[in-house]
Short mmCIF file of C-alpha atoms in Angstrom, two decimals:
data_model
loop_
_atom_site.label_atom_id
_atom_site.label_comp_id
_atom_site.label_asym_id
_atom_site.label_seq_id
_atom_site.Cartn_x
_atom_site.Cartn_y
_atom_site.Cartn_z
CA MET U 261 20.63 -18.30 14.68
CA PHE U 262 17.01 -20.32 15.41
CA ALA U 263 16.03 -23.59 14.50
CA LEU U 264 14.36 -22.91 11.49
CA ASN U 265 11.82 -25.56 11.04
CA THR U 266 10.76 -27.96 13.81
CA THR U 267 9.75 -27.01 17.29
CA SER U 268 9.64 -29.46 20.21
CA SER U 269 5.77 -28.24 21.63
CA PHE U 270 2.81 -29.25 19.45
CA GLU U 271 1.57 -25.57 21.09
CA ILE U 272 3.49 -22.77 19.22
CA SER U 273 3.85 -18.83 20.69
CA HIS U 274 6.22 -17.38 18.04
CA PHE U 275 7.07 -17.70 14.60
CA VAL U 276 10.20 -17.26 13.16
CA LEU U 277 10.21 -14.67 9.83
CA ILE U 278 13.27 -16.02 7.79
CA CYS U 279 13.03 -13.20 5.14
CA PHE U 280 15.55 -14.29 2.64
CA PRO U 281 16.53 -17.94 2.38
CA SER U 282 18.77 -17.96 -0.08
CA ILE U 283 21.01 -15.08 0.89
CA GLN U 284 21.38 -14.98 4.51
CA SER U 285 24.75 -14.37 4.50
CA TRP U 286 24.57 -10.92 2.78
CA GLN U 287 20.94 -10.05 3.42
CA HIS U 288 21.59 -7.52 6.07
CA TRP U 289 23.18 -5.14 3.49
CA LEU U 290 19.88 -4.96 2.61
CA SER U 291 18.99 -3.09 5.57
CA ILE U 292 20.81 0.07 4.05
CA PRO U 293 19.18 0.72 0.75
CA LEU U 294 15.27 -0.26 2.77
CA ALA U 295 16.47 1.75 6.12
CA PHE U 296 17.05 5.32 3.34
CA LEU U 297 13.64 4.10 1.78
CA LEU U 298 12.06 3.79 5.29
CA VAL U 299 13.29 7.17 5.99
CA VAL U 300 12.17 9.33 3.10
CA ALA U 301 8.67 7.92 2.95
CA ILE U 302 8.18 8.87 6.73
CA VAL U 303 9.74 12.28 6.01
CA ALA U 304 7.81 12.75 2.73
CA ASN U 305 4.37 11.62 4.00
CA ILE U 306 4.50 13.62 6.62
CA THR U 307 5.20 16.88 4.70
CA ILE U 308 3.09 16.04 2.66
CA LEU U 309 0.07 16.47 6.17
CA GLU U 310 1.60 19.41 7.10
CA VAL U 311 1.93 21.54 3.69
CA THR U 312 -1.83 20.02 2.83
CA ARG U 313 -2.50 21.64 6.59
CA ARG U 314 -0.49 24.73 6.35
CA GLU U 315 -2.12 25.42 2.72
CA GLN U 316 -5.69 26.66 2.05
CA ARG U 317 -5.58 26.09 -1.42
CA LEU U 318 -4.81 22.40 -0.29
CA HIS U 319 -7.94 22.48 1.26
CA GLU U 320 -9.68 20.33 -1.67
CA PRO U 321 -10.58 17.48 -2.50
CA MET U 322 -8.00 15.61 -4.49
CA TYR U 323 -5.74 16.95 -1.61
CA TYR U 324 -7.93 15.61 1.01
CA PHE U 325 -7.22 12.18 -0.59
CA LEU U 326 -3.42 12.60 -0.97
CA SER U 327 -3.72 12.70 2.51
CA PHE U 328 -5.40 10.13 3.97
CA LEU U 329 -3.53 8.32 1.52
CA ALA U 330 -0.29 9.54 2.98
CA VAL U 331 -1.69 8.68 6.41
CA LEU U 332 -2.29 4.95 5.38
CA ASP U 333 1.63 4.75 3.38
CA LEU U 334 2.96 5.69 7.41
CA ILE U 335 0.36 3.00 8.89
CA LEU U 336 2.00 0.73 6.67
CA CYS U 337 5.61 1.80 6.73
CA LEU U 338 5.76 1.65 10.41
CA THR U 339 4.17 -1.48 11.07
CA ASN U 340 6.24 -3.46 8.97
CA ILE U 341 9.44 -2.17 7.81
CA PRO U 342 10.66 -1.80 11.16
CA LYS U 343 10.54 -5.50 11.78
CA ILE U 344 12.49 -6.18 8.51
CA LEU U 345 14.95 -3.92 9.41
CA ALA U 346 15.58 -5.63 12.27
CA ILE U 347 15.36 -9.20 11.12
CA LEU U 348 17.91 -8.08 7.97
CA SER U 349 20.07 -6.42 10.38
CA PHE U 350 20.55 -8.19 13.55
CA ASN U 351 18.71 -11.33 13.25
CA TRP U 352 15.46 -10.75 15.24
CA MET U 353 13.19 -13.54 13.25
CA ALA U 354 10.87 -14.31 15.91
CA ILE U 355 7.69 -12.93 15.92
CA ASN U 356 4.78 -13.24 18.52
CA MET U 357 2.08 -15.52 16.82
CA ASN U 358 -0.49 -12.87 17.79
CA ILE U 359 1.50 -9.94 16.53
CA CYS U 360 2.08 -11.86 13.51
CA PHE U 361 -1.68 -12.09 13.10
CA LEU U 362 -2.32 -8.70 13.81
CA GLN U 363 0.75 -7.69 11.02
CA MET U 364 -1.18 -9.94 8.73
CA TYR U 365 -4.31 -7.67 9.42
CA ILE U 366 -2.93 -4.58 8.92
CA MET U 367 -1.15 -5.72 5.60
CA ASN U 368 -4.10 -6.43 4.38
CA THR U 369 -6.15 -4.03 5.42
CA PHE U 370 -4.24 -0.84 4.88
CA LEU U 371 -3.47 -2.59 1.13
CA THR U 372 -6.83 -2.86 0.12
CA MET U 373 -7.27 0.93 1.57
CA GLN U 374 -4.68 2.37 -0.56
CA SER U 375 -6.44 0.64 -3.70
CA ALA U 376 -9.66 2.02 -2.43
CA THR U 377 -8.28 5.75 -2.27
CA PHE U 378 -6.58 5.30 -5.64
CA LEU U 379 -9.86 4.64 -7.06
CA SER U 380 -11.49 7.57 -5.35
CA MET U 381 -8.71 9.74 -6.55
CA ALA U 382 -9.54 8.48 -10.32
CA PHE U 383 -12.97 9.43 -9.59
CA ASP U 384 -11.93 12.91 -8.75
CA ARG U 385 -10.56 13.35 -11.93
CA TYR U 386 -12.88 11.78 -13.96
CA MET U 387 -15.46 14.53 -12.31
CA ALA U 388 -13.07 16.96 -12.73
CA ILE U 389 -12.31 16.48 -16.69
CA CYS U 390 -15.67 14.84 -17.67
CA LYS U 391 -18.24 16.84 -15.67
CA PRO U 392 -16.91 19.76 -14.84
CA LEU U 393 -19.97 21.46 -14.46
CA TYR U 394 -21.29 19.07 -11.67
CA TYR U 395 -17.69 18.44 -10.10
CA HIS U 396 -17.92 21.30 -7.15
CA SER U 397 -21.82 20.18 -6.43
CA VAL U 398 -20.74 16.46 -6.14
CA ILE U 399 -17.22 16.03 -5.31
CA THR U 400 -17.41 17.94 -1.60
CA THR U 401 -15.82 17.90 1.48
CA ARG U 402 -18.91 16.14 3.18
CA PHE U 403 -18.43 13.54 0.12
CA VAL U 404 -14.63 13.36 0.52
CA ALA U 405 -15.46 12.40 4.59
CA LYS U 406 -18.10 9.86 3.17
CA VAL U 407 -15.71 8.11 1.09
CA ILE U 408 -12.99 7.75 3.45
CA ALA U 409 -15.55 6.61 6.24
CA PHE U 410 -16.82 3.59 3.83
CA ILE U 411 -12.65 2.91 3.03
CA LEU U 412 -12.35 2.42 6.51
CA PHE U 413 -15.48 0.58 7.03
CA ARG U 414 -15.32 -1.54 4.63
CA ASN U 415 -12.07 -2.40 4.39
CA LEU U 416 -11.14 -3.41 8.52
CA LEU U 417 -14.31 -5.37 8.26
CA LEU U 418 -13.53 -7.47 5.32
CA GLY U 419 -9.97 -7.73 6.60
CA LEU U 420 -10.55 -9.10 10.15
CA PRO U 421 -11.48 -12.76 8.74
CA TYR U 422 -7.77 -13.48 7.64
CA PRO U 423 -6.13 -13.57 11.31
CA ILE U 424 -9.36 -14.99 12.58
CA LEU U 425 -8.85 -17.87 10.28
CA ALA U 426 -5.16 -17.77 10.26
CA ALA U 427 -5.43 -17.95 14.09
CA ARG U 428 -8.30 -20.89 14.22
CA LEU U 429 -5.55 -23.35 12.53
CA HIS U 430 -3.01 -25.27 14.36
CA TYR U 431 0.57 -25.11 13.69
CA CYS U 432 1.99 -28.56 14.56
CA PHE U 433 5.46 -28.38 13.74
CA ARG U 434 7.11 -25.78 11.62
CA ILE U 435 7.45 -22.04 12.52
CA ALA U 436 9.83 -20.87 10.31
CA VAL U 437 7.75 -18.41 7.65
CA ASN U 438 9.95 -18.34 4.37
CA HIS U 439 9.26 -14.23 4.48
CA CYS U 440 9.96 -11.34 5.75
CA VAL U 441 6.21 -10.25 6.98
CA CYS U 442 3.53 -12.52 8.26
CA THR U 443 1.44 -12.89 4.90
CA ASN U 444 -1.74 -15.30 5.23
CA VAL U 445 -0.30 -17.27 2.43
CA ALA U 446 3.58 -18.08 3.98
CA VAL U 447 2.02 -18.31 7.68
CA THR U 448 -1.19 -20.83 6.78
CA SER U 449 1.07 -22.62 4.78
CA LEU U 450 2.90 -23.83 8.12
CA SER U 451 -0.44 -25.24 9.38
CA CYS U 452 -0.96 -28.87 9.46
CA ASP U 453 -5.03 -28.37 9.25
CA ASP U 454 -6.93 -27.67 5.64
CA ARG U 455 -6.41 -24.65 4.89
CA SER U 456 -8.91 -24.50 1.69
CA ILE U 457 -11.20 -21.83 3.34
CA ASN U 458 -8.29 -19.23 3.85
CA LYS U 459 -7.56 -19.59 0.54
CA LEU U 460 -10.98 -19.00 -1.12
CA TYR U 461 -11.45 -16.27 0.92
CA GLN U 462 -8.26 -14.31 -0.06
CA LEU U 463 -8.92 -15.57 -3.52
CA ILE U 464 -12.58 -13.56 -3.53
CA VAL U 465 -11.94 -11.07 -1.53
CA GLY U 466 -8.64 -9.92 -3.44
CA PHE U 467 -10.49 -9.94 -6.69
CA SER U 468 -13.59 -8.30 -5.17
CA LEU U 469 -11.15 -5.05 -4.05
CA LEU U 470 -8.33 -5.03 -5.44
CA GLY U 471 -9.67 -6.32 -8.90
CA THR U 472 -12.71 -4.32 -9.01
CA ASP U 473 -10.94 -1.16 -7.93
CA PHE U 474 -8.40 -1.32 -10.84
CA ILE U 475 -11.45 -2.06 -13.13
CA PHE U 476 -12.78 0.98 -12.32
CA ILE U 477 -9.61 3.01 -12.46
CA CYS U 478 -9.10 1.61 -15.79
CA LEU U 479 -13.21 2.45 -16.49
CA SER U 480 -12.12 6.05 -15.51
CA TYR U 481 -9.14 7.02 -17.49
CA PHE U 482 -10.59 5.27 -20.58
CA MET U 483 -13.47 7.56 -20.15
CA ILE U 484 -11.17 10.64 -19.20
CA ILE U 485 -8.89 9.74 -22.26
CA ARG U 486 -11.64 9.49 -24.46
CA VAL U 487 -12.97 13.40 -23.73
CA VAL U 488 -9.65 14.55 -23.79
CA THR U 489 -8.63 13.56 -27.42
CA LYS U 490 -11.79 15.58 -28.12
CA LEU U 491 -11.27 18.79 -27.05
CA GLN U 492 -10.47 20.86 -29.85
CA THR U 493 -8.64 24.01 -28.34
CA LYS U 494 -4.79 24.29 -29.11
CA GLY U 495 -2.91 23.03 -25.38
CA ALA U 496 -6.36 22.03 -23.43
CA ALA U 497 -5.92 18.12 -23.88
CA ALA U 498 -2.11 18.31 -22.98
CA LYS U 499 -3.52 20.58 -19.93
CA ALA U 500 -6.07 18.54 -18.85
CA PHE U 501 -4.35 15.47 -18.82
CA SER U 502 -1.41 16.99 -16.90
CA THR U 503 -3.90 17.16 -13.37
CA CYS U 504 -3.67 13.28 -13.93
CA THR U 505 -0.13 12.00 -14.68
CA SER U 506 0.61 12.33 -10.97
CA HIS U 507 -1.93 9.87 -9.93
CA LEU U 508 -1.31 7.51 -13.10
CA ILE U 509 2.40 7.00 -12.89
CA LEU U 510 1.60 6.00 -8.98
CA ILE U 511 -1.59 3.64 -9.97
CA SER U 512 0.76 2.10 -12.28
CA PHE U 513 3.62 1.43 -10.40
CA PHE U 514 1.52 0.32 -7.28
CA TYR U 515 -0.34 -2.04 -9.36
CA THR U 516 2.56 -3.32 -11.85
CA ILE U 517 4.47 -4.63 -8.38
CA LEU U 518 1.70 -6.38 -6.82
CA LEU U 519 0.90 -8.09 -10.30
CA VAL U 520 4.54 -9.33 -10.38
CA TRP U 521 3.97 -10.12 -6.85
CA ILE U 522 1.05 -12.32 -7.52
CA PHE U 523 3.01 -14.06 -10.62
CA THR U 524 6.15 -14.49 -9.22
CA HIS U 525 4.28 -16.33 -6.10
CA LYS U 526 2.56 -18.52 -8.45
CA LEU U 527 5.69 -19.40 -9.97
CA GLU U 528 7.51 -20.04 -7.29
CA LYS U 529 8.63 -23.39 -7.88
CA ILE U 530 10.38 -22.36 -10.75
CA ILE U 531 12.02 -18.93 -9.39
CA PRO U 532 14.23 -18.33 -6.73
CA PRO U 533 12.22 -18.30 -3.33
CA ASP U 534 13.73 -14.94 -2.70
CA VAL U 535 11.65 -13.19 -5.72
CA PRO U 536 8.22 -13.07 -4.45
CA VAL U 537 9.33 -11.76 -1.01
CA MET U 538 11.59 -9.16 -2.28
CA PHE U 539 8.66 -7.73 -4.34
CA ASN U 540 6.45 -8.34 -1.09
CA VAL U 541 8.79 -5.79 0.40
CA LEU U 542 8.72 -3.51 -2.22
CA HIS U 543 5.17 -3.22 -2.60
CA LEU U 544 4.89 -2.37 1.58
CA LEU U 545 7.73 0.46 0.92
CA ALA U 546 7.84 1.73 -2.62
CA PRO U 547 4.56 3.08 -3.09
CA PRO U 548 4.57 4.92 0.53
CA THR U 549 8.09 6.40 -0.91
CA LEU U 550 7.09 7.32 -4.16
CA ASN U 551 3.34 8.72 -3.58
CA PRO U 552 4.12 11.96 -1.36
CA VAL U 553 7.61 12.42 -3.90
CA VAL U 554 5.96 12.11 -7.03
CA TYR U 555 3.05 14.19 -6.30
CA SER U 556 5.45 16.90 -4.98
CA ILE U 557 8.20 17.05 -7.72
CA ARG U 558 4.57 17.29 -10.39
CA THR U 559 2.06 19.30 -8.23
CA LYS U 560 2.71 22.96 -8.51
CA GLU U 561 0.94 23.68 -5.59
CA ILE U 562 2.36 20.92 -3.03
CA LYS U 563 5.96 22.06 -4.32
CA GLN U 564 5.26 25.98 -3.82
CA GLY U 565 3.85 24.94 -0.12
CA ILE U 566 7.09 23.04 0.78
CA LYS U 567 9.06 26.23 -0.36
CA ARG U 568 7.12 28.16 1.94
CA MET U 569 6.93 26.32 4.56
CA LEU U 570 10.85 26.18 3.91
CA ARG U 571 11.27 29.43 4.17
CA GLU U 572 9.00 29.60 7.17
CA SER U 573 11.02 27.61 8.96
CA LEU U 574 14.59 28.84 8.09
CA THR U 575 13.17 32.45 9.03
CA VAL U 576 12.08 31.41 12.61
CA GLN U 577 15.57 29.76 13.21
#
């Protein structure tokens, strides 16, 4: 076991991720459900990508966005969860400082990319339901490519200051991070320097990206609901809204966990310290697991594509 609070050198080369301080005696049992969820997330997202590639009728903007979301989910899982499993299973808590800052960058960047992708999918549904005559002229493959390029450029650029600002701080004695991953707040709180710039940047960028994405998603669905409730044809409202249910489920889950994590972090002095840590881990793993599963269950075209792919695989064998 590592010495958790101090190091004798002023120049440190690694941090120690404590994960769940209050339940370290049995936290290794958590690795079993987390490993199961990781396997499900990997298999389900790869399946979505393969089915979308194979099925010509899935070569549509909504499924391109879903495929992009699957890629983001895979990267986010594979760059964070294996380390968490290593901590829980083998007490491999040490993490190189540069790797820690890289993890911080990937986590902050790809979580906001997920949010932006949900917004893009909400706009797709808004155009399909509220402006159907303009849908095919506006939501084209070229439009999707431009949106994805913008999401990548915006978030990769705005995510850079997180590790840069964290790396400029001096970490004098403390190396124990009371978290499973290198979050910006958990790591920079160990610094003996003033970190007000780090806090301010996270607040501004967090609201500018996640906050505005959420506001525009809500606005899109407000417009969708207003249009759907005015449909007079029998069953038309249910049919129109059924195309949005999968997306709404995933958005609700993504932002609910995010908001709960933020509130529990703010209330860390009056709640057990393991609670915000657990919600942060869930926010990294649960959406990548649920996203492809929900779409596979609730989307007829994807479900049929998976069945066809399985039949073809069995026939080849």
